[in-house]
Short mmCIF file of C-alpha atoms in Angstrom, two decimals:
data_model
loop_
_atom_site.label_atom_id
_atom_site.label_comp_id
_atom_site.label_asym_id
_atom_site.label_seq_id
_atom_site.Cartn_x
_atom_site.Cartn_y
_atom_site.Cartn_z
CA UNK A 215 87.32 76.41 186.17
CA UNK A 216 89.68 77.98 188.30
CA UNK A 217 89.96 81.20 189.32
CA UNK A 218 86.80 82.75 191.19
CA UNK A 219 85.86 86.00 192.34
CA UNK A 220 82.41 87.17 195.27
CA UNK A 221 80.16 89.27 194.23
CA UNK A 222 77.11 90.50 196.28
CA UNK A 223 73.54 88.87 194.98
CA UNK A 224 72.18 91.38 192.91
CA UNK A 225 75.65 92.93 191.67
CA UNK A 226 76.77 93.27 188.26
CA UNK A 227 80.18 92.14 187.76
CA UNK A 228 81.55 93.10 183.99
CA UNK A 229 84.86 92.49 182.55
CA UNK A 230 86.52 94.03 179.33
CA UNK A 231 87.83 92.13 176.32
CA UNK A 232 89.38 94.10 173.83
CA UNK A 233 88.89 92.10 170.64
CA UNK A 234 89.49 92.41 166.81
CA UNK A 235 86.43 91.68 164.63
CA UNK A 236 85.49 88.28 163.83
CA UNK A 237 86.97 86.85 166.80
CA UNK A 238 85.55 84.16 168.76
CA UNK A 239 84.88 84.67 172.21
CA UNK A 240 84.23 82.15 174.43
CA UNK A 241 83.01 82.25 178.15
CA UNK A 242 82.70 79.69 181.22
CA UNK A 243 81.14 80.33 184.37
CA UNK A 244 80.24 78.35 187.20
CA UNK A 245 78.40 79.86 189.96
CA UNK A 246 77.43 78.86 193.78
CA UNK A 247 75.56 80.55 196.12
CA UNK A 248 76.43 80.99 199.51
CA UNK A 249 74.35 78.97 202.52
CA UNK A 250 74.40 81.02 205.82
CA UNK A 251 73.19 77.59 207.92
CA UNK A 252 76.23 75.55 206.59
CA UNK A 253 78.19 78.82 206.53
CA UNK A 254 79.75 77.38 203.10
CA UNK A 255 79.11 77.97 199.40
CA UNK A 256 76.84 75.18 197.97
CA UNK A 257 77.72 72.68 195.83
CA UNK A 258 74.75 73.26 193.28
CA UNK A 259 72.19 75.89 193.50
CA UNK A 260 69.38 74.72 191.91
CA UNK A 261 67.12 77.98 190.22
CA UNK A 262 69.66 80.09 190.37
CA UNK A 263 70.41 81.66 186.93
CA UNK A 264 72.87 83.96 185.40
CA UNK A 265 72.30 86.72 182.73
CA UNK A 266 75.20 86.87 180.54
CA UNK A 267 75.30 90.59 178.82
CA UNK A 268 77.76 91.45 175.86
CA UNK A 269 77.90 94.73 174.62
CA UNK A 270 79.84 95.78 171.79
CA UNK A 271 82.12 98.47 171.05
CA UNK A 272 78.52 100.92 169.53
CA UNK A 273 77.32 100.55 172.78
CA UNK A 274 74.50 97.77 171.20
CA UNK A 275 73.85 94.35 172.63
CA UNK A 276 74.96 91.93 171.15
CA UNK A 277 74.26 88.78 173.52
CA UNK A 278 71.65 88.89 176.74
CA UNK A 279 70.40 85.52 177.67
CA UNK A 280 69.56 83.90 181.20
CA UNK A 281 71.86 80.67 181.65
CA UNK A 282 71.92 78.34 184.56
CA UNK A 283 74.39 78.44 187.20
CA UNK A 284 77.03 76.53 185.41
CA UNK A 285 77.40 77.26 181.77
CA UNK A 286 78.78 78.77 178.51
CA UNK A 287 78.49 81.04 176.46
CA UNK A 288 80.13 82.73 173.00
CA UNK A 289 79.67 85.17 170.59
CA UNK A 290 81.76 86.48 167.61
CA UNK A 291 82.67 89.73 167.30
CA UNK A 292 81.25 92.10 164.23
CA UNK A 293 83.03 95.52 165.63
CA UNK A 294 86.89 95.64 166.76
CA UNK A 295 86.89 97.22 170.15
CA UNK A 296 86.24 96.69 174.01
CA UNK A 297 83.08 94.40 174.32
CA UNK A 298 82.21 94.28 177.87
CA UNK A 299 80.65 90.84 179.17
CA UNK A 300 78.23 91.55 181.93
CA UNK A 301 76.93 88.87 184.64
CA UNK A 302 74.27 89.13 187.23
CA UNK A 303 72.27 87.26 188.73
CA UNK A 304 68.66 86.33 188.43
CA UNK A 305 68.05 86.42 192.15
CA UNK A 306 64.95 88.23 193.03
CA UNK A 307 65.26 88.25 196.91
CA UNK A 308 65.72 91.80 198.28
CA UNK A 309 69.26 93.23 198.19
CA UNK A 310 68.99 94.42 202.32
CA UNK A 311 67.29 90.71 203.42
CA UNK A 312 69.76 88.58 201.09
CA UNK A 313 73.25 89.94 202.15
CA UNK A 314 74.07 86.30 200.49
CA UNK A 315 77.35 86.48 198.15
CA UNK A 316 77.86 84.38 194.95
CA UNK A 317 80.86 82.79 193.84
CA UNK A 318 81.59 83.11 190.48
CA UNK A 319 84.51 81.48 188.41
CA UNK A 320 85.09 82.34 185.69
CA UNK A 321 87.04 81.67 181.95
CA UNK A 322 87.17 83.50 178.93
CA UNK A 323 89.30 82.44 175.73
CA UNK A 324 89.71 84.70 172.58
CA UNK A 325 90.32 83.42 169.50
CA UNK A 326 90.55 79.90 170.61
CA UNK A 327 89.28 77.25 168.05
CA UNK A 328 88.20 73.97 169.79
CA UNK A 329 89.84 70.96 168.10
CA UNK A 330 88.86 67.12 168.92
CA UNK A 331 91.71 65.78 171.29
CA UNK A 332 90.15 62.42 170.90
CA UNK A 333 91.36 62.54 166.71
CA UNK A 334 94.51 63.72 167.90
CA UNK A 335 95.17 60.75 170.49
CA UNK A 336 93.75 57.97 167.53
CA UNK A 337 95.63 59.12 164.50
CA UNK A 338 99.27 58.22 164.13
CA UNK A 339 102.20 60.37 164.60
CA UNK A 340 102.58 62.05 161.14
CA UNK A 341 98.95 63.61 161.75
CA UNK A 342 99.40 64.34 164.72
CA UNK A 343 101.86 66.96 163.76
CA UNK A 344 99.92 67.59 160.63
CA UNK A 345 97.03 68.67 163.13
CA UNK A 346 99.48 70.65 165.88
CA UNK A 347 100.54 72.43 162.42
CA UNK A 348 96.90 73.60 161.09
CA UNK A 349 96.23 74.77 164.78
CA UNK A 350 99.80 77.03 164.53
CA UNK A 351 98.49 78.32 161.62
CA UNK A 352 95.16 79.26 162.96
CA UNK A 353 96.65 80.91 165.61
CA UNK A 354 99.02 82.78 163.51
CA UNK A 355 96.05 84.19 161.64
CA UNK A 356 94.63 85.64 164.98
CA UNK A 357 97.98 87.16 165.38
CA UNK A 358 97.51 89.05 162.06
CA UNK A 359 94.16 90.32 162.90
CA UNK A 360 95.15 91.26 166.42
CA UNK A 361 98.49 93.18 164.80
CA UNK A 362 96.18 95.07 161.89
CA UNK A 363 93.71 95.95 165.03
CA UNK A 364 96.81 97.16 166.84
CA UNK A 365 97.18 99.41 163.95
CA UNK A 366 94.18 101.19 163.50
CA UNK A 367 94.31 101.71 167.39
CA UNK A 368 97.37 103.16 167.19
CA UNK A 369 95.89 105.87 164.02
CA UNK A 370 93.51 106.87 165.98
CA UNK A 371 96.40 107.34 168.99
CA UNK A 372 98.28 109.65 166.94
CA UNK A 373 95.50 111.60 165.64
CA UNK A 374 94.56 112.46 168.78
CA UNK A 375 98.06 113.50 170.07
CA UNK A 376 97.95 115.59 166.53
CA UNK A 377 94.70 117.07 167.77
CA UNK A 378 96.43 118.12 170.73
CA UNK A 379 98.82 119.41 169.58
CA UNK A 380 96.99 121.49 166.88
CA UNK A 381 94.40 123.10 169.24
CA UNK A 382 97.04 124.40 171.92
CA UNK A 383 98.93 125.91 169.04
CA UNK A 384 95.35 127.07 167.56
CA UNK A 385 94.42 128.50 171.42
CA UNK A 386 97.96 130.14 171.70
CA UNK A 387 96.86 132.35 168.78
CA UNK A 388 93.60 132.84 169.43
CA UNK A 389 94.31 134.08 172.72
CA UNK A 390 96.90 136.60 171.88
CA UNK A 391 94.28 138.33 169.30
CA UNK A 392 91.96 138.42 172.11
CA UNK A 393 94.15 139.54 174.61
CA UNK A 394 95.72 142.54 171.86
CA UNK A 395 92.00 143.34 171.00
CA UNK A 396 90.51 143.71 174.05
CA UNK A 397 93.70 145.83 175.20
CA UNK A 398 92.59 148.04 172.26
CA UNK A 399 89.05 148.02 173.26
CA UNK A 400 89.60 149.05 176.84
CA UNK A 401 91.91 151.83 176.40
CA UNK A 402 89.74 153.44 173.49
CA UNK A 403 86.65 152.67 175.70
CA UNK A 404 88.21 154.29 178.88
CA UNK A 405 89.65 157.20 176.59
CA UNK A 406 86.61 158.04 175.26
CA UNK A 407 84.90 157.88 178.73
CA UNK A 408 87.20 160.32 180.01
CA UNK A 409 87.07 162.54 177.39
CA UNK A 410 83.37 162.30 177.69
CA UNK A 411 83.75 163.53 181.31
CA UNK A 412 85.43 165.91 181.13
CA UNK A 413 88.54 165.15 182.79
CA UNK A 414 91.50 164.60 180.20
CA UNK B 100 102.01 85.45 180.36
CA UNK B 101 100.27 83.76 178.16
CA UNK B 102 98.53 86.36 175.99
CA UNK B 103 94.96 86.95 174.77
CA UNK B 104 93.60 84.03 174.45
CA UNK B 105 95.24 82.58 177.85
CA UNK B 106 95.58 79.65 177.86
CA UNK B 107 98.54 76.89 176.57
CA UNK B 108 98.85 78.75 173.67
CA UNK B 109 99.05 76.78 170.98
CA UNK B 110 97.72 73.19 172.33
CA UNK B 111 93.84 71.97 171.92
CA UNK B 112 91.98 72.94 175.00
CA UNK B 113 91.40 69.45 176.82
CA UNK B 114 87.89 69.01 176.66
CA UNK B 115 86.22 69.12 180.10
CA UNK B 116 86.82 65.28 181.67
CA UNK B 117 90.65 66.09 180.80
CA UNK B 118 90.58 68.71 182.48
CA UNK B 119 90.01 67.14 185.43
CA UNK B 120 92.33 64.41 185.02
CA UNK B 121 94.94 66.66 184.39
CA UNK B 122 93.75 69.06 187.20
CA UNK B 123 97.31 68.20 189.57
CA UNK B 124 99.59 69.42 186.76
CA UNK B 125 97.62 71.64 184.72
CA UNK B 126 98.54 75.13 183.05
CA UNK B 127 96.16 77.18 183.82
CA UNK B 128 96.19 80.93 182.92
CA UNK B 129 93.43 84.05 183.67
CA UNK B 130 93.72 87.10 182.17
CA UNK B 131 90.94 89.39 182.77
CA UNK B 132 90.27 93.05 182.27
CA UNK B 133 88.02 95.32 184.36
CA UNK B 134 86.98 98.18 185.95
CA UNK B 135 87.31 98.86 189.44
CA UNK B 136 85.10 102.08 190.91
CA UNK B 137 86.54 104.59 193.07
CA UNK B 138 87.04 103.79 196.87
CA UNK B 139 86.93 100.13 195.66
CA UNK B 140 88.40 96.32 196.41
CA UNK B 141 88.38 93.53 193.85
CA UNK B 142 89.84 90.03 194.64
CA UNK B 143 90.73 86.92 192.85
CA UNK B 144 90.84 83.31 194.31
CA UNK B 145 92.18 80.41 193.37
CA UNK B 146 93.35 76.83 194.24
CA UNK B 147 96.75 76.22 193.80
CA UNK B 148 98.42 72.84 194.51
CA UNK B 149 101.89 73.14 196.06
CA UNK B 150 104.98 73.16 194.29
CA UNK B 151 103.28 75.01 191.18
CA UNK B 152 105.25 77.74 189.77
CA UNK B 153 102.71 81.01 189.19
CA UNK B 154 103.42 84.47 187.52
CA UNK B 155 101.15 87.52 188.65
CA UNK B 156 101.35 90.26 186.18
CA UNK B 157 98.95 93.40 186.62
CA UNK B 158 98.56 96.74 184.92
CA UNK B 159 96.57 99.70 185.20
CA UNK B 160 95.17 100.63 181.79
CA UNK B 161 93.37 103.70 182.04
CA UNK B 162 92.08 105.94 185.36
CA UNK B 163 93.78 108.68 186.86
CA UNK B 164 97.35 108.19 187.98
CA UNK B 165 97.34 104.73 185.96
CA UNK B 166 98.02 103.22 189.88
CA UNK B 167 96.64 100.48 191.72
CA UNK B 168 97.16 98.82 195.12
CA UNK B 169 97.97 94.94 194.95
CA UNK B 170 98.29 92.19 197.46
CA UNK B 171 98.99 89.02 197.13
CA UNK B 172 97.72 86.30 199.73
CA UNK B 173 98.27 82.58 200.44
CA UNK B 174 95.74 80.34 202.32
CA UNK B 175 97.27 81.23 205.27
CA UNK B 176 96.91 84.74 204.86
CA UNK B 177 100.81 85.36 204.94
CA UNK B 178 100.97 88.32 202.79
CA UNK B 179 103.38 87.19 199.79
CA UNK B 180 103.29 90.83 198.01
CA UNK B 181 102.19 93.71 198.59
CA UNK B 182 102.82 97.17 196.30
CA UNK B 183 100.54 100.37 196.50
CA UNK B 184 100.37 102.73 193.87
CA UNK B 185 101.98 100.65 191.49
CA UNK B 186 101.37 101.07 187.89
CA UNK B 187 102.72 97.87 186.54
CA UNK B 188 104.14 94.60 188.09
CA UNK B 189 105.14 91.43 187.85
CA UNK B 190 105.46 88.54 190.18
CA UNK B 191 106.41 85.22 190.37
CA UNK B 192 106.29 82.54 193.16
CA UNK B 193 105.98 78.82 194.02
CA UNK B 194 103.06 78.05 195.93
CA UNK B 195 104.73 76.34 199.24
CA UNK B 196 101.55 74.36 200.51
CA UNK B 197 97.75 73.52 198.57
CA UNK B 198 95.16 75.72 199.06
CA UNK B 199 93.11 78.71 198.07
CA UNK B 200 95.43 81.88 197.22
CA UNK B 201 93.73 84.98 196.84
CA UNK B 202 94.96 88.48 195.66
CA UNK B 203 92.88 91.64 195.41
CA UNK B 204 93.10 95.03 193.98
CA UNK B 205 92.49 98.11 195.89
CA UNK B 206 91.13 101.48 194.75
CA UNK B 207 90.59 102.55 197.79
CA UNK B 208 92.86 105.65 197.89
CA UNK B 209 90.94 107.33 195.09
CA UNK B 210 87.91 109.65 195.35
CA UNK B 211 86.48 109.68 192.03
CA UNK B 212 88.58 108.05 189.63
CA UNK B 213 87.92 104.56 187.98
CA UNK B 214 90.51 102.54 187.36
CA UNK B 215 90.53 99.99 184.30
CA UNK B 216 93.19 97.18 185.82
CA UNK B 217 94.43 94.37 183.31
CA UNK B 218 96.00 91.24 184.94
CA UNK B 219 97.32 88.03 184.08
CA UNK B 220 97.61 84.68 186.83
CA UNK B 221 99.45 81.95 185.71
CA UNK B 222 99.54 78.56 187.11
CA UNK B 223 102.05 76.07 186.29
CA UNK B 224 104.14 75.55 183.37
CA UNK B 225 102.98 74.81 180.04
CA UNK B 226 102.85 71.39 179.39
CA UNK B 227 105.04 69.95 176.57
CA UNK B 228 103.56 70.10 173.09
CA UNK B 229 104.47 66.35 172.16
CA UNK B 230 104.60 64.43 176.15
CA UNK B 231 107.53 62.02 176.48
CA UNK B 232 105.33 59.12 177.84
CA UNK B 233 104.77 57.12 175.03
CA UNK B 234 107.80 57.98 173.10
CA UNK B 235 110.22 55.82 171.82
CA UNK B 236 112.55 57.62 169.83
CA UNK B 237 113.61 61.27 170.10
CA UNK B 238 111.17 64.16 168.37
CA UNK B 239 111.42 63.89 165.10
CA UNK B 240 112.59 67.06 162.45
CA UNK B 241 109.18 67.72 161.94
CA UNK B 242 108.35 67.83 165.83
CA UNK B 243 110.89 69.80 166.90
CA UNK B 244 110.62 72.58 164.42
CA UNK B 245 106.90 72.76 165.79
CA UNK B 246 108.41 73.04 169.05
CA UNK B 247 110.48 75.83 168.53
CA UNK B 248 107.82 78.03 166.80
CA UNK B 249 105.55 76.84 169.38
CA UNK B 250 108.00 78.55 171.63
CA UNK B 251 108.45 81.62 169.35
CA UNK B 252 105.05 82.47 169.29
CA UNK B 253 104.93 82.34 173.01
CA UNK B 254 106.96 84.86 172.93
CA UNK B 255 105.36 87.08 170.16
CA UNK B 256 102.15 86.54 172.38
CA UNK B 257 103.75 87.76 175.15
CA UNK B 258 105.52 91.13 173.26
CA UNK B 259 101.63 91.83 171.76
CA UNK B 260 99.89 91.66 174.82
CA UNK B 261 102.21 94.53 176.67
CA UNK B 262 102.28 96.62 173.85
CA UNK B 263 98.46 96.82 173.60
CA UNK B 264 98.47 97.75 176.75
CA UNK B 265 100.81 100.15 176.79
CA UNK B 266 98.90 101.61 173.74
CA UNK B 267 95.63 101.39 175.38
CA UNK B 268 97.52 103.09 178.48
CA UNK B 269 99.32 106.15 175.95
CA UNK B 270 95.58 106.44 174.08
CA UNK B 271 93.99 106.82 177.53
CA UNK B 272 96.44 109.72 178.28
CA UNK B 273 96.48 111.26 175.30
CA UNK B 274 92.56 111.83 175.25
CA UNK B 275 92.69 112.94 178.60
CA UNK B 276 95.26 115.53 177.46
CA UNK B 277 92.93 116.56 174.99
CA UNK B 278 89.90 116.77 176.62
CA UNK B 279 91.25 118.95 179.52
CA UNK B 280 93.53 121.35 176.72
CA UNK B 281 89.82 122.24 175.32
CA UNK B 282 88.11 123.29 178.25
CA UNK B 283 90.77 124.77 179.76
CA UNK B 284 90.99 127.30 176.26
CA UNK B 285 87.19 127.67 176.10
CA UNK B 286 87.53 128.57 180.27
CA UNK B 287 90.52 130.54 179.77
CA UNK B 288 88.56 132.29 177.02
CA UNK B 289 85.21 133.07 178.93
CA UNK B 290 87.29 134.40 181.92
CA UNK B 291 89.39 136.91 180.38
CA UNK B 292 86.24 138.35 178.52
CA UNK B 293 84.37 138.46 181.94
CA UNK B 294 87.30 140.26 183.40
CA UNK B 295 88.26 142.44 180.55
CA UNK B 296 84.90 143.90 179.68
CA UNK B 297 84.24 144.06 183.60
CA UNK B 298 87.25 146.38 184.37
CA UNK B 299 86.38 148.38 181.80
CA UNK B 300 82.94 149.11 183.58
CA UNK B 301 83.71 148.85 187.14
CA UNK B 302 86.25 152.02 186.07
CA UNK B 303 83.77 153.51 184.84
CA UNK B 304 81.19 153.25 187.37
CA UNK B 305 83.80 155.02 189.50
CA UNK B 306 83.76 158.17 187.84
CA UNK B 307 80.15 158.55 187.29
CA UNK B 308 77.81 158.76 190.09
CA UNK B 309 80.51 160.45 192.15
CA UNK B 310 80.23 163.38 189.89
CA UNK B 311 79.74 166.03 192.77
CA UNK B 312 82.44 164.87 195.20
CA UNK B 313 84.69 164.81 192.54
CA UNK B 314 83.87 168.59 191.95
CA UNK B 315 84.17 169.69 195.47
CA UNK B 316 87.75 168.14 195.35
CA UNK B 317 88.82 169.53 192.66
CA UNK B 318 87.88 173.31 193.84
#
């Protein structure tokens, strides 16, 4: 697990994954908590617990479950859209008295499908590219799905830009009937007025 | 970059003890997307050993001026780049000693805007689909054809990720545009009412309680 990131004790740190539906996502997380007396980040921290949030695209939940400080974590996508994975931790010192910072790394894979290395380093050569092959396949599927996601994202782009473009031209009108009707309004109005008084 | 799912594309993820074997040569990619809040600083570590060859590629998805500060650090704080108000970049580098490199991006020039950032770190090269170590003749047909579409799909990885974000970044704008085009008609609308029908009876209250000074002028 490589790349790592602070956040403060209590914080919730969320990332987006825009995702097709019925896509595997799958999450690794290590976390440490920093000691102030050896002014490092421990090794281990035993009790310390992360909840792992996923909400989909409909705003529901679709994952929320307290893990230990190193673990993993998937779900599959029903929805296409921006899931956003949530972490916090399960610290229940006070934010003001803890001022301690966590150190979190952090992995996520899409559409990854895990495949035994071990086979591939026992079989002979002619599976071995018979496996690499079934693997370019798979991926090539999760191409597709990402490409016909692209598409409907890309609808709903253009019907908003059509939208757009419809109610300016829609506005333009409208406000040119209110502008000549209340013209009309206010010089009958003040006509009559003046009449009224006396004065034309 | 290596696309949505990150990593070396099309091999097997090594399963954890691997990993660590591997850990002095390894390809390692990191793409992550989130938000960062207004007046805000997000940064990245990570241990790099030296000699590795590493691509930073950022972009701002959606958020105001679709802009973002970036800096990139090594362990000895040297700053290696350094853009502000930058809406996409990328950058590449050899890490010149071990150690922890860190970047981090700043929101810190905006007041109330959030800013959804996408970026991409990757470490090292790719490591080769069929490794020469045990080899004893040359890649076969078969091998090499899976080597070149290995290669192409890299690529096609690589075109797909920056158009969804482009697309992502043109949707973003585009609902903006619409959001603010309505309430600027339905404001636009209220006002001129309100000031129309207002005239009209501020005019009028001119002329009507001043009926007797009005007189006296006139005679």
């Amino acid at each position: 697990l490589a790349l790592y990131f602070h956040s403060g004790e209590r914080e919730e740190k969320c990332i987006i994954e825009d995702v097709p539906s019925d896509t595997l996502v799958i999450g690794n997380y290590k976390v440490q908590r920093w000691d102030i007396h050896k002014q490092d980040f421990l090794e281990s921290a035993p009790g310390l617990g992360m909840f792992v949030t996923v909400t989909t695209p409909a705003a529901e939940v679709l994952l929320s479950k307290l893990y230990g400080p190193q673990g993993t974590f998937s779900f599959t996508s029903y929805l296409s859209g921006e899931h956003v994975i949530c972490l916090q931790s399960n610290s229940t010192r006070f934010v003001a008295f803890a001022g301690s910072k966590l150190r979190i790394h952090l992995d996520i894979r899409v559409g990854e499908h895990f495949l035994d290395e071990s086979v591939v380093q026992a079989k002979d050569k002619v599976n071995e590219v018979n496996f690499r092959l079934e693997h370019l396949i798979e991926q090539i599927h999760h191409i597709s799905k990402e490409q016909n996601y692209e598409r409907e994202r890309e609808e709903k782009f253009r019907k908003t830009s059509e939208e757009t473009n419809s109610n300016i031209l829609w506005w333009a009108i409208v406000q040119t009937l209110i502008l000549i009707s209340i013209g009309i309004w206010q010089i009958k109005s003040l006509r009559d007025f003046f009449i009224s008084k006396k004065l034309v | 970059a290596a696309g949505p799912w990150g990593r070396r594309l099309l091999l097997l993820p090594p399963p954890p003890l691997l990993l660590l074997a591997l850990a002095a040569c390894a390809a390692r990619a990191s793409e992550i997307t989130f938000e960062l809040p207004d007046n805000a600083k997000q940064c990245f570590y990570e241990e790099i050993a030296q000699g590795t060859k590493c691509t930073l590629e950022f972009q701002v998805i959606t958020g105001g001026h679709y802009d973002v500060d970036c800096r990139l650090e090594d362990p000895d704080g040297i700053v290696l780049y350094k853009e502000m108000k930058k809406q996409y970049d990328s950058f590449t580098f050899t890490a010149s000693r071990n150690g922890t490199y860190k970047f981090c991006f700043s929101n810190e020039f905006s007041t109330f805007t959030h800013k959804t950032v996408y970026f991409d770190f990757q470490v090292g090269e790719d490591p080769p689909l069929f490794p020469s170590e045990n080899r004893v003749t040359a890649l076969t047909q078969m091998e090499s054809a899976c080597v070149s579409i290995h290669e192409a799909l890299k690529s096609v990885i690589d075109y797909q990720t920056h158009f969804r974000l482009r697309e992502a970044q043109g949707r973003s704008r585009a609902e903006d545009l619409n959001t603010r085009v309505a309430y600027w008609s339905i404001g636009e609308a209220i006002i001129l009412l309100v000031v129309s029908i207002g005239q009209v009876f501020l005019l009028k209250s001119f002329f009507s309680d001043k009926r007797t000074t009005t007189t006296r002028v006139g005679s």
